[in-house]
Coordinates of N, CA and C in Angstrom, one line a residue:
M1190 N 141.1 99.4 56.8 CA 141.9 98.8 55.9 C 143.4 99.0 56.4
S1191 N 144.0 97.7 56.3 CA 145.8 98.1 57.2 C 146.2 99.2 56.1
L1192 N 147.7 99.4 56.9 CA 148.3 99.9 55.9 C 149.2 99.5 54.6
H1193 N 149.2 98.0 55.0 CA 149.9 97.3 53.7 C 148.9 97.2 52.7
R1194 N 147.8 96.7 52.9 CA 147.0 96.7 51.8 C 146.7 98.2 51.0
L1195 N 146.4 99.2 51.8 CA 146.4 101.0 51.4 C 147.9 101.0 50.5
V1196 N 148.6 100.8 50.8 CA 150.2 101.2 50.3 C 149.9 99.9 48.7
L1197 N 149.6 98.8 49.1 CA 149.5 98.2 47.7 C 148.5 98.4 46.5
R1198 N 147.3 99.1 47.1 CA 146.7 99.5 46.2 C 146.9 100.9 45.7
T1199 N 147.6 101.8 46.7 CA 147.9 102.8 46.0 C 148.9 102.6 44.4
A1200 N 150.3 101.7 45.0 CA 150.9 101.3 44.2 C 150.4 100.7 43.3
N1201 N 149.5 99.6 43.0 CA 148.8 98.9 42.0 C 148.2 100.2 41.1
G1202 N 147.5 101.4 42.0 CA 146.7 102.5 41.2 C 147.9 102.9 40.2
L1203 N 148.9 103.5 41.0 CA 150.1 103.8 40.1 C 150.7 103.7 39.2
W1204 N 150.4 101.8 39.1 CA 151.2 101.4 38.3 C 150.5 101.2 37.1
S1205 N 149.3 100.9 37.3 CA 147.9 101.3 36.4 C 147.8 102.3 35.2
L1206 N 148.1 103.2 35.9 CA 148.2 104.9 35.4 C 149.7 105.3 35.0
A1207 N 151.0 104.8 35.1 CA 151.9 104.7 34.4 C 151.6 103.8 32.6
V1208 N 151.1 102.5 33.1 CA 151.0 102.0 31.8 C 150.0 102.2 30.9
S1209 N 148.8 103.0 31.7 CA 148.1 103.9 30.9 C 148.5 105.1 29.7
L1210 N 149.7 105.4 30.8 CA 150.2 106.5 30.3 C 151.3 106.8 28.7
L1211 N 151.8 105.1 29.5 CA 152.6 104.5 28.1 C 151.9 104.3 26.9
L1212 N 150.9 103.5 27.3 CA 149.9 103.4 25.9 C 149.4 104.3 25.0
F1213 N 149.5 105.5 25.8 CA 148.8 106.6 25.3 C 149.5 107.2 24.3
V1214 N 151.0 107.7 25.2 CA 152.3 107.6 24.5 C 152.2 107.3 23.2
A1215 N 152.4 106.0 23.2 CA 152.7 104.8 22.3 C 152.2 105.1 21.1
I1216 N 150.6 105.3 21.3 CA 149.3 105.3 20.4 C 149.6 106.8 19.6
A1217 N 149.9 107.7 20.3 CA 150.0 109.3 20.1 C 151.4 108.9 19.1
Y1218 N 152.2 108.5 19.3 CA 153.4 108.7 18.5 C 153.2 107.8 17.3
S1219 N 152.4 106.5 17.3 CA 151.9 106.0 16.3 C 151.5 106.8 15.1
A1220 N 150.5 107.4 15.6 CA 149.6 108.3 15.0 C 150.6 109.3 14.4
F1221 N 151.3 109.9 15.0 CA 151.8 111.0 14.5 C 153.2 110.3 13.5
A1222 N 153.8 109.2 13.9 CA 154.4 108.5 12.7 C 153.7 108.5 11.4
L1223 N 152.7 108.2 11.7 CA 151.9 108.0 10.5 C 151.8 109.1 9.8
W1224 N 150.9 110.1 10.3 CA 150.7 111.2 9.8 C 152.2 112.0 9.5
D1225 N 152.8 111.7 9.8 CA 154.4 112.4 9.4 C 154.6 111.9 8.0
N1226 N 154.6 110.1 7.8 CA 155.2 109.4 6.7 C 154.1 109.9 5.7
G1227 N 152.9 110.1 5.7 CA 151.7 110.6 5.0 C 152.5 111.9 4.3
R1228 N 152.6 112.9 5.1 CA 152.7 114.3 4.7 C 154.4 113.7 4.0
V1229 N 155.3 112.9 4.7 CA 156.5 113.1 3.2 C 156.2 112.3 1.9
Y1230 N 154.9 111.6 2.2 CA 155.0 110.8 0.4 C 154.0 111.9 -0.1
A1231 N 153.2 112.4 0.6 CA 152.4 113.6 0.1 C 153.5 114.4 -0.9
A1232 N 154.0 114.8 -0.1 CA 155.1 116.1 -0.4 C 155.7 115.4 -1.7
A1233 N 156.4 114.4 -1.8 CA 157.0 113.9 -2.9 C 155.9 114.0 -4.1
G1234 N 154.9 113.2 -4.0 CA 154.1 112.8 -4.9 C 153.9 114.3 -5.5
N1235 N 153.4 115.3 -4.8 CA 153.3 116.9 -4.8 C 154.4 117.6 -5.7
V1236 N 155.7 117.1 -5.6 CA 156.7 117.6 -6.3 C 156.7 116.9 -8.1
Q1237 N 156.7 115.9 -7.6 CA 156.6 115.4 -8.8 C 156.0 115.3 -9.9
A1238 N 154.5 116.0 -9.4 CA 153.3 116.1 -10.1 C 153.6 117.6 -10.7
D1239 N 154.0 118.5 -10.1 CA 154.7 119.8 -10.3 C 155.6 119.8 -11.6
M1240 N 156.9 118.4 -11.3 CA 157.4 118.7 -12.4 C 157.0 117.9 -13.6
Q1241 N 156.0 117.4 -13.4 CA 155.3 116.4 -14.7 C 155.1 117.4 -15.7
K1242 N 154.7 119.1 -15.0 CA 154.0 119.9 -16.0 C 154.9 120.5 -16.7
I1243 N 156.1 120.6 -16.2 CA 157.4 121.3 -16.9 C 158.5 120.2 -17.7
K1244 N 157.8 118.9 -17.5 CA 159.0 118.0 -18.4 C 159.2 118.6 -19.7
P1245 N 160.7 118.5 -20.2 CA 161.4 118.9 -21.1 C 160.7 117.7 -22.3
Q1246 N 160.3 118.7 -23.5 CA 160.1 118.0 -24.6 C 161.3 117.9 -25.6
I1247 N 161.5 116.9 -26.2 CA 162.6 116.6 -27.1 C 162.4 117.5 -28.5
L1248 N 163.7 118.2 -28.3 CA 163.7 119.2 -29.3 C 164.3 118.5 -30.4
Q1249 N 163.6 119.1 -32.1 CA 164.3 118.1 -33.3 C 165.5 119.2 -33.5
T1250 N 166.5 118.8 -33.7 CA 167.5 119.5 -34.2 C 168.2 119.5 -36.0
E1251 N 168.6 119.7 -36.4 CA 169.8 120.0 -37.3 C 170.7 118.7 -37.1
R1252 N 171.2 119.4 -36.0 CA 172.5 118.3 -35.4 C 172.7 117.0 -34.8
S1253 N 173.4 116.3 -35.1 CA 173.2 114.4 -34.5 C 172.5 114.6 -32.9
G1254 N 171.5 114.0 -32.5 CA 171.4 113.7 -31.2 C 170.1 114.8 -30.9
S1255 N 169.2 114.6 -30.4 CA 168.6 115.7 -29.7 C 168.3 116.1 -28.6
G1256 N 168.4 117.4 -27.9 CA 168.3 117.5 -26.5 C 166.7 117.7 -26.2
G1257 N 166.7 118.0 -24.9 CA 165.1 118.5 -24.5 C 165.2 120.0 -24.2
D1258 N 164.4 120.6 -24.1 CA 163.7 122.1 -24.0 C 163.6 121.7 -22.2
F1259 N 165.1 122.5 -21.7 CA 164.8 122.4 -20.1 C 165.0 124.1 -19.3
S1260 N 164.2 124.7 -20.7 CA 164.2 126.4 -20.1 C 163.5 126.6 -19.2
E1261 N 162.0 126.2 -19.0 CA 161.6 126.1 -17.5 C 162.2 125.6 -16.5
L1262 N 162.4 124.0 -16.2 CA 163.4 123.1 -15.3 C 164.2 124.1 -14.9
L1263 N 165.2 125.0 -15.7 CA 166.4 125.8 -15.3 C 166.1 126.9 -14.7
R1264 N 164.9 127.6 -14.7 CA 164.4 128.5 -14.1 C 163.8 127.8 -12.6
V1265 N 163.6 126.7 -12.7 CA 163.0 126.4 -11.2 C 164.4 125.9 -10.3
N1266 N 165.4 125.7 -10.9 CA 166.8 125.2 -10.5 C 167.8 124.5 -11.5
P1267 N 168.8 125.7 -11.5 CA 169.8 125.3 -12.5 C 170.6 124.2 -12.3
D1268 N 170.6 123.4 -11.6 CA 171.2 122.3 -10.9 C 170.6 121.4 -11.8
V1269 N 169.2 121.4 -12.2 CA 168.9 120.2 -13.1 C 169.4 120.4 -14.3
C1270 N 169.8 118.7 -14.4 CA 171.0 118.8 -15.4 C 170.4 117.4 -16.6
G1271 N 169.3 117.0 -16.1 CA 168.5 115.7 -17.0 C 167.0 115.0 -16.4
W1272 N 166.4 114.4 -17.5 CA 165.0 113.9 -16.8 C 165.2 112.4 -17.1
L1273 N 164.9 111.4 -16.2 CA 165.0 110.1 -16.0 C 163.7 109.2 -16.5
T1274 N 163.3 108.6 -17.2 CA 162.1 107.7 -17.0 C 162.7 106.2 -17.8
L1275 N 162.1 105.5 -16.8 CA 162.1 103.8 -16.7 C 160.8 103.5 -17.0
D1276 N 160.4 102.7 -18.1 CA 159.3 102.2 -18.7 C 158.3 101.3 -17.6
G1277 N 157.5 101.3 -17.6 CA 156.7 100.2 -16.7 C 157.0 100.4 -15.0
T1278 N 157.6 101.8 -14.9 CA 157.7 102.0 -13.2 C 157.1 103.2 -13.4
Q1279 N 157.0 103.8 -12.2 CA 156.6 105.2 -11.6 C 157.9 106.1 -11.6
I1280 N 159.1 105.8 -11.9 CA 160.3 106.6 -12.2 C 160.4 107.6 -13.4
D1281 N 160.0 109.1 -13.1 CA 159.7 109.6 -14.0 C 160.1 111.3 -13.4
Y1282 N 161.5 111.5 -13.1 CA 162.0 112.5 -12.5 C 163.0 113.6 -13.1
P1283 N 163.2 114.9 -12.7 CA 164.2 115.6 -13.2 C 165.2 115.1 -12.0
V1284 N 166.6 114.9 -13.0 CA 167.7 114.5 -12.2 C 168.6 115.9 -11.8
L1285 N 169.5 115.9 -10.9 CA 169.9 117.3 -10.5 C 171.4 117.0 -10.0
Q1286 N 172.3 117.9 -10.0 CA 173.9 117.5 -9.7 C 174.0 118.8 -8.9
G1287 N 174.5 118.2 -7.4 CA 174.8 119.5 -6.7 C 176.1 119.5 -6.7
S1288 N 176.8 120.3 -5.8 CA 178.2 120.2 -5.7 C 179.2 119.6 -5.0
S1289 N 178.1 118.6 -4.2 CA 178.7 117.6 -3.3 C 177.3 116.2 -3.5
N1290 N 177.8 115.4 -2.8 CA 176.6 114.0 -2.9 C 176.0 114.4 -1.5
A1291 N 176.2 115.4 -1.4 CA 174.7 115.5 -0.1 C 174.0 116.9 -0.3
S1292 N 174.1 117.4 -1.4 CA 173.3 118.3 -1.8 C 171.9 118.3 -1.6
Y1293 N 171.7 116.8 -2.2 CA 170.2 116.9 -2.7 C 169.8 115.4 -1.7
I1294 N 170.6 115.1 -0.8 CA 170.1 113.9 -0.1 C 168.7 114.5 0.7
N1295 N 168.6 115.2 1.2 CA 167.2 115.8 1.7 C 167.0 117.3 1.3
T1296 N 167.0 117.4 -0.3 CA 166.5 118.7 -0.5 C 165.8 118.5 -1.8
D1297 N 164.7 119.3 -2.3 CA 164.1 119.0 -3.1 C 164.7 119.9 -4.2
V1298 N 163.7 119.8 -5.7 CA 164.2 120.4 -6.6 C 163.9 122.2 -6.4
Y1299 N 163.0 122.5 -5.5 CA 162.8 124.1 -5.2 C 164.2 124.4 -4.2
G1300 N 164.9 123.8 -3.7 CA 165.8 123.8 -3.1 C 165.4 123.7 -1.3
N1301 N 164.5 123.2 -0.8 CA 163.7 123.3 0.0 C 163.9 121.9 0.6
F1302 N 164.2 121.8 2.2 CA 164.3 120.6 3.1 C 163.1 119.8 2.7
S1303 N 163.6 118.7 2.3 CA 162.7 117.5 2.1 C 163.3 115.9 2.3
L1304 N 162.3 114.9 3.5 CA 163.2 113.8 3.3 C 163.4 113.2 2.1
A1305 N 162.2 113.2 1.4 CA 162.8 112.5 -0.2 C 163.5 113.0 -1.0
G1306 N 164.1 113.6 -0.8 CA 165.4 114.7 -1.5 C 164.9 114.7 -2.9
S1307 N 166.1 114.5 -3.8 CA 166.0 114.7 -5.2 C 166.7 113.2 -5.7
I1308 N 166.4 113.0 -7.5 CA 166.9 112.2 -7.8 C 168.1 113.1 -8.1
F1309 N 169.3 112.5 -8.2 CA 170.7 113.5 -8.1 C 171.7 112.5 -8.8
L1310 N 172.6 113.2 -9.9 CA 174.0 112.5 -10.8 C 174.6 112.9 -9.3
D1311 N 176.2 111.9 -9.2 CA 177.1 111.7 -8.4 C 178.0 113.3 -9.0
S1312 N 178.5 113.9 -8.1 CA 178.7 115.2 -8.1 C 180.2 115.3 -8.7
R1313 N 180.8 113.7 -9.1 CA 182.1 113.5 -9.5 C 182.2 113.1 -10.8
N1314 N 180.4 113.2 -11.5 CA 180.5 113.0 -12.9 C 180.4 113.9 -13.9
S1315 N 180.5 113.9 -15.2 CA 180.3 115.4 -16.0 C 178.7 115.4 -15.8
R1316 N 178.6 116.7 -15.6 CA 177.2 117.3 -15.9 C 175.8 117.0 -17.0
G1317 N 177.3 116.3 -18.2 CA 176.1 116.1 -19.3 C 176.7 115.0 -19.7
F1318 N 176.8 114.1 -18.5 CA 177.0 112.4 -18.7 C 177.6 112.0 -20.1
T1319 N 178.5 112.6 -20.1 CA 179.6 112.5 -21.2 C 180.8 111.3 -20.7
D1320 N 180.4 110.8 -19.4 CA 181.4 109.6 -19.1 C 180.7 108.2 -19.4
P1321 N 182.3 107.5 -19.4 CA 181.9 106.3 -19.7 C 180.8 105.6 -18.4
Y1322 N 180.7 106.1 -17.5 CA 180.2 105.2 -16.6 C 179.5 106.6 -15.5
N1323 N 178.1 106.8 -15.2 CA 177.7 107.6 -14.8 C 176.3 106.9 -14.0
L1324 N 176.5 107.6 -12.6 CA 176.0 107.0 -11.6 C 174.9 108.2 -10.8
I1325 N 173.5 107.6 -10.7 CA 172.4 108.3 -10.4 C 172.0 107.8 -8.4
Y1326 N 171.7 109.0 -8.1 CA 171.2 108.4 -6.2 C 169.4 108.8 -6.3
G1327 N 168.5 107.8 -5.7 CA 167.6 108.3 -5.0 C 167.3 107.6 -3.9
H1328 N 166.2 108.0 -3.1 CA 166.2 107.5 -2.0 C 165.1 106.5 -2.6
H1329 N 164.7 105.2 -1.7 CA 164.3 103.9 -1.5 C 163.4 104.5 -0.5
M1330 N 161.7 104.5 -1.5 CA 160.3 105.0 -0.4 C 159.5 104.3 -1.2
A1331 N 158.7 103.9 0.1 CA 157.2 103.2 -0.5 C 156.2 103.7 -1.0
D1332 N 155.2 103.2 -1.5 CA 154.0 104.1 -2.1 C 155.1 104.1 -4.0
R1333 N 155.8 103.6 -3.9 CA 156.5 103.8 -5.7 C 156.9 105.1 -5.9
K1334 N 157.3 105.4 -5.1 CA 157.6 106.9 -4.9 C 159.5 106.9 -5.3
M1335 N 159.5 108.0 -6.0 CA 161.4 108.2 -5.8 C 161.6 106.8 -6.7
F1336 N 163.0 106.1 -5.9 CA 163.6 105.1 -6.8 C 163.1 103.7 -5.8
G1337 N 161.8 103.8 -5.1 CA 161.1 102.4 -4.4 C 161.1 101.6 -5.8
D1338 N 160.8 101.6 -7.0 CA 160.5 100.6 -8.1 C 161.5 100.3 -8.6
L1339 N 162.7 100.6 -8.4 CA 163.6 100.0 -8.6 C 164.0 98.1 -7.9
D1340 N 163.2 98.0 -6.9 CA 163.2 96.8 -6.2 C 162.4 95.9 -7.6
F1341 N 161.4 96.1 -8.4 CA 160.9 95.4 -9.0 C 161.8 94.6 -10.0
Y1342 N 163.3 95.6 -10.6 CA 164.0 94.6 -11.2 C 164.5 93.5 -10.4
K1343 N 164.7 93.5 -9.3 CA 165.1 92.3 -8.7 C 164.3 90.7 -9.2
E1344 N 163.0 90.7 -9.4 CA 162.4 90.2 -9.8 C 162.3 89.7 -11.5
E1345 N 162.8 88.3 -11.6 CA 162.8 87.7 -13.1 C 161.7 88.1 -14.3
A1346 N 161.0 88.0 -13.7 CA 159.6 88.4 -14.8 C 159.6 89.7 -15.2
F1347 N 159.6 90.8 -13.7 CA 159.2 92.2 -14.6 C 160.9 92.6 -15.1
F1348 N 161.6 92.1 -14.8 CA 163.2 92.4 -15.4 C 163.2 91.9 -16.6
R1349 N 162.6 90.8 -17.4 CA 162.5 90.4 -18.7 C 161.8 91.2 -19.4
E1350 N 160.5 91.5 -18.7 CA 159.6 92.3 -19.3 C 159.6 93.9 -19.7
N1351 N 160.5 94.4 -18.7 CA 160.6 95.6 -18.4 C 162.1 96.4 -18.9
T1352 N 162.5 96.6 -19.9 CA 164.1 96.4 -20.4 C 164.3 97.8 -21.0
T1353 N 164.0 98.7 -21.4 CA 164.0 100.4 -21.6 C 163.5 101.4 -20.8
G1354 N 164.2 102.7 -21.2 CA 163.7 103.8 -20.6 C 164.2 105.0 -21.7
T1355 N 164.1 106.2 -21.0 CA 165.2 107.5 -21.7 C 165.8 108.4 -20.9
L1356 N 166.7 109.0 -20.8 CA 167.3 110.0 -20.0 C 167.6 111.4 -21.6
I1357 N 167.0 112.1 -21.1 CA 166.8 113.6 -21.6 C 167.7 114.2 -20.9
T1358 N 168.5 114.8 -21.6 CA 169.7 116.3 -21.0 C 169.3 117.3 -22.0
P1359 N 170.0 118.2 -21.6 CA 169.7 119.3 -22.8 C 170.8 119.7 -23.9
D1360 N 171.4 118.4 -24.1 CA 172.4 118.3 -25.3 C 172.2 116.9 -26.0
G1361 N 171.4 116.4 -26.0 CA 170.8 114.9 -26.0 C 169.9 113.9 -25.4
T1362 N 169.7 113.2 -26.1 CA 168.3 112.4 -25.6 C 169.3 110.6 -25.6
Y1363 N 169.1 110.0 -24.6 CA 169.8 108.6 -24.8 C 168.6 107.6 -24.7
Q1364 N 168.6 106.4 -25.0 CA 167.5 105.1 -25.1 C 168.7 104.7 -23.9
L1365 N 167.8 103.9 -23.1 CA 168.1 103.1 -22.2 C 168.1 101.7 -22.1
E1366 N 168.7 100.6 -22.4 CA 168.7 99.6 -22.4 C 169.3 98.7 -21.2
I1367 N 168.2 98.4 -20.1 CA 168.6 97.8 -18.9 C 169.5 96.7 -18.9
L1368 N 170.3 96.7 -18.3 CA 171.6 95.2 -18.6 C 171.5 94.8 -17.5
A1369 N 171.4 94.9 -16.2 CA 171.5 94.0 -15.1 C 171.0 94.8 -13.9
C1370 N 170.7 93.7 -12.9 CA 170.3 94.7 -11.4 C 171.2 93.8 -10.4
L1371 N 172.2 94.3 -9.7 CA 172.7 94.1 -8.3 C 172.3 94.6 -7.1
L1372 N 173.0 93.9 -6.1 CA 173.0 93.9 -4.8 C 174.1 94.1 -4.1
V1373 N 174.7 95.2 -3.9 CA 176.0 95.3 -3.6 C 176.2 96.1 -2.2
P1374 N 177.6 96.0 -1.4 CA 177.1 96.8 -0.4 C 177.7 98.5 -0.5
A1375 N 177.3 99.5 0.1 CA 177.4 100.6 -0.2 C 179.0 100.8 -0.4
S1376 N 179.8 99.9 0.1 CA 181.2 100.2 0.2 C 181.8 99.7 -0.9
E1377 N 181.2 99.2 -2.3 CA 181.6 98.8 -3.2 C 182.2 99.5 -4.2
K1378 N 183.7 99.5 -4.5 CA 184.2 101.0 -5.3 C 184.0 100.6 -6.8
R1379 N 183.4 99.1 -6.9 CA 183.6 99.1 -8.5 C 182.2 99.8 -8.8
I1380 N 181.4 99.9 -8.0 CA 179.9 100.9 -8.4 C 180.1 102.6 -8.2
F1381 N 180.4 102.5 -7.0 CA 180.4 104.1 -6.6 C 181.5 104.8 -6.2
A1382 N 182.6 104.3 -7.2 CA 183.8 105.3 -8.0 C 183.9 105.8 -9.1
P1383 N 182.8 106.2 -9.6 CA 182.8 106.6 -11.0 C 183.9 107.1 -11.7
E1384 N 185.1 107.8 -11.0 CA 185.9 108.6 -11.6 C 187.1 107.4 -11.9
E1385 N 186.8 105.9 -11.4 CA 187.9 105.1 -11.5 C 187.1 104.2 -12.5
W1386 N 186.5 104.4 -13.3 CA 185.9 103.6 -14.6 C 186.1 104.1 -15.4
Q1387 N 186.9 103.3 -16.7 CA 187.1 103.8 -17.7 C 187.3 103.0 -18.5
D1388 N 187.3 103.3 -19.9 CA 187.0 102.5 -20.8 C 188.1 101.2 -20.9
Q1389 N 189.1 101.5 -20.7 CA 190.5 100.3 -20.6 C 189.8 99.6 -19.7
N1390 N 189.2 99.7 -18.6 CA 188.4 98.8 -17.4 C 187.5 98.1 -17.8
R1391 N 186.9 98.4 -18.9 CA 185.4 97.9 -19.1 C 185.2 96.6 -19.1
S1392 N 186.0 95.1 -19.4 CA 186.2 94.5 -19.6 C 186.0 93.7 -18.4
R1393 N 186.8 94.6 -16.8 CA 187.2 94.2 -16.0 C 185.8 94.0 -15.2
F1394 N 184.9 95.5 -15.6 CA 184.1 96.0 -15.1 C 182.7 94.9 -15.3
L1395 N 182.6 94.6 -16.7 CA 181.6 93.5 -17.0 C 181.4 92.2 -16.7
A1396 N 183.0 91.7 -16.4 CA 183.4 90.4 -15.7 C 182.6 90.8 -14.1
F1397 N 182.5 91.5 -13.5 CA 181.9 92.1 -12.1 C 180.5 92.0 -12.3
V1398 N 180.1 92.4 -13.7 CA 178.4 92.7 -13.4 C 178.1 91.1 -13.7
K1399 N 178.6 90.5 -14.5 CA 178.2 89.2 -14.8 C 178.2 88.0 -13.5
E1400 N 179.4 87.9 -12.2 CA 179.5 87.2 -11.6 C 178.6 87.8 -10.7
S1401 N 178.1 89.2 -10.3 CA 177.2 90.3 -9.2 C 175.8 89.9 -9.8
A1402 N 175.2 89.9 -10.8 CA 174.0 90.2 -11.0 C 173.1 88.9 -10.4
L1403 N 172.0 89.8 -10.0 CA 170.7 89.1 -9.5 C 170.2 88.7 -10.9
Q1404 N 170.0 89.9 -11.7 CA 169.6 89.6 -13.3 C 170.1 90.2 -14.2
L1405 N 170.2 89.8 -15.1 CA 171.2 90.0 -16.3 C 170.7 89.6 -17.3
R1406 N 170.8 90.4 -18.5 CA 170.7 90.1 -19.7 C 171.8 89.6 -20.9
G1407 N 171.8 88.5 -20.8 CA 173.2 87.9 -21.3 C 173.9 88.3 -22.5
E1408 N 172.8 88.6 -23.4 CA 172.9 88.7 -24.5 C 173.2 90.0 -24.9
L1409 N 173.2 90.9 -24.3 CA 173.6 92.6 -24.2 C 174.8 92.7 -23.5
L1410 N 175.0 91.9 -22.4 CA 176.5 91.8 -22.1 C 177.4 91.0 -23.0
T1411 N 177.0 90.1 -23.7 CA 178.0 89.7 -24.4 C 178.2 90.6 -25.6
G1412 N 177.6 91.3 -26.3 CA 177.1 92.5 -26.9 C 178.7 93.1 -26.8
L1413 N 178.3 93.6 -25.4 CA 179.4 95.5 -25.0 C 180.7 94.4 -24.5
T1414 N 181.2 92.8 -24.5 CA 182.3 92.6 -24.2 C 182.6 92.2 -25.9
A1415 N 182.1 91.9 -26.3 CA 182.5 91.7 -27.9 C 183.2 92.6 -28.8
S1416 N 182.2 94.2 -28.6 CA 182.5 94.9 -29.0 C 183.8 95.8 -28.8
E1417 N 184.1 96.2 -29.6 CA 185.3 97.6 -29.3 C 184.9 98.8 -29.4
E1418 N 183.8 99.0 -29.4 CA 183.3 100.5 -29.6 C 182.8 100.6 -28.1
P1419 N 182.9 102.2 -27.7 CA 183.2 102.8 -26.6 C 181.6 102.6 -26.2
F1420 N 181.0 102.3 -25.4 CA 180.0 102.7 -24.8 C 179.7 103.4 -23.4
R1421 N 178.6 103.5 -22.9 CA 178.6 104.5 -21.8 C 177.0 103.8 -21.2
L1422 N 177.4 103.6 -19.9 CA 176.7 103.0 -18.8 C 176.0 104.3 -17.5
L1423 N 174.6 104.0 -17.4 CA 174.1 104.4 -16.7 C 173.5 103.5 -15.2
A1424 N 174.1 104.0 -13.9 CA 173.8 103.2 -13.2 C 172.9 104.0 -11.9
L1425 N 171.8 103.4 -11.5 CA 170.5 103.8 -10.5 C 171.0 102.9 -9.3
S1426 N 170.9 103.8 -7.8 CA 171.2 103.2 -6.7 C 170.1 103.8 -5.7
T1427 N 169.5 102.9 -5.2 CA 169.1 103.0 -3.9 C 169.1 102.3 -2.8
C1428 N 168.8 102.5 -1.8 CA 168.6 101.8 -0.4 C 168.2 100.3 -0.5
S1429 N 168.8 99.4 -0.2 CA 167.9 98.0 0.3 C 168.1 97.7 1.8
Y1430 N 167.5 96.2 1.9 CA 167.3 95.9 3.1 C 167.6 94.5 3.5
E1431 N 168.3 93.8 2.7 CA 168.5 92.6 2.6 C 169.8 92.5 3.5
F1432 N 170.8 93.3 3.8 CA 171.7 93.1 4.6 C 171.9 95.1 4.9
T1433 N 173.1 94.9 5.8 CA 173.4 96.3 6.4 C 173.8 96.8 5.3
D1434 N 173.9 98.2 4.9 CA 174.2 98.7 3.8 C 174.4 98.7 2.5
A1435 N 173.0 97.4 2.4 CA 172.5 97.1 1.3 C 172.3 98.1 0.1
R1436 N 172.3 97.8 -1.3 CA 172.2 98.7 -2.4 C 171.9 98.3 -3.4
T1437 N 170.3 98.6 -4.0 CA 170.0 98.0 -5.0 C 170.7 99.0 -6.5
I1438 N 171.2 98.2 -7.2 CA 171.6 98.6 -8.5 C 171.2 98.3 -9.6
V1439 N 170.3 99.2 -10.5 CA 170.1 98.9 -11.7 C 170.9 99.4 -12.7
L1440 N 171.4 98.3 -13.7 CA 172.5 99.3 -14.8 C 171.9 99.3 -16.2
A1441 N 171.9 100.4 -16.5 CA 171.4 100.2 -18.1 C 172.6 100.9 -19.1
V1442 N 172.8 100.5 -20.5 CA 173.4 101.0 -21.4 C 172.4 102.3 -22.4
M1443 N 173.6 103.6 -22.3 CA 172.8 104.4 -22.8 C 173.7 104.4 -24.5
K1444 N 172.5 104.6 -24.9 CA 172.2 104.7 -26.3 C 171.7 106.1 -27.0
P1445 N 172.9 106.5 -27.9 CA 172.4 108.3 -28.3 C 171.4 108.0 -29.2
E1446 N 170.1 108.9 -29.5 CA 169.2 108.7 -30.2 C 169.8 109.4 -31.2
E1447 N 169.3 109.0 -32.4 CA 169.8 109.9 -33.5 C 169.0 110.7 -34.1

């Protein structure tokens, strides 16, 4: 065999080995990624299942409005400030509030590191949900975990058929009426600057909602616009993928339960 053929055969053998190694690494990485994703989703599901066991029961009191019994949840984590449920979805979670909006991005209710994080109230909002505009965040996850189900509100049929929810706090319970679903950039200050939204600005905000909504309950918006009575809004935010830094927003009117 000539030296030239020997060199070619050796080179081909090395090339085949390199390709095989690359394929092995790619397969191994894919398998690890699938395993790791499964672990993340399983952990999120386990935490939710644990929390369901101590979901607060609404207390009946003599005063107007009845809050929930958060004693067990507060023993787990004193940063728990509410419990959010959206009817027709799997969103049924405790709400936390940290000292900053980074506190619970990758931290679960037990205080452990978790890629799924927690559902949390903006740190600029009042812990008691007493602001005119209250903003809650949650990760967008597959398998209907965390705020993944907010995607459903983009669909007209689902939006029309699923219009209610509940927010329980230690001091009161609120029935939620879904008002709108929006798709906005993360830089949209009319959504992500809760401290700037006040009662005197509500007509401007509602006009923005009307212009920007993917889905909208027009009759509810008309009633809010015409009324001179104060009201509170709850905004739920999660990541979306229609464009860079897209966010899905579901807006709900908070009505105190008498």
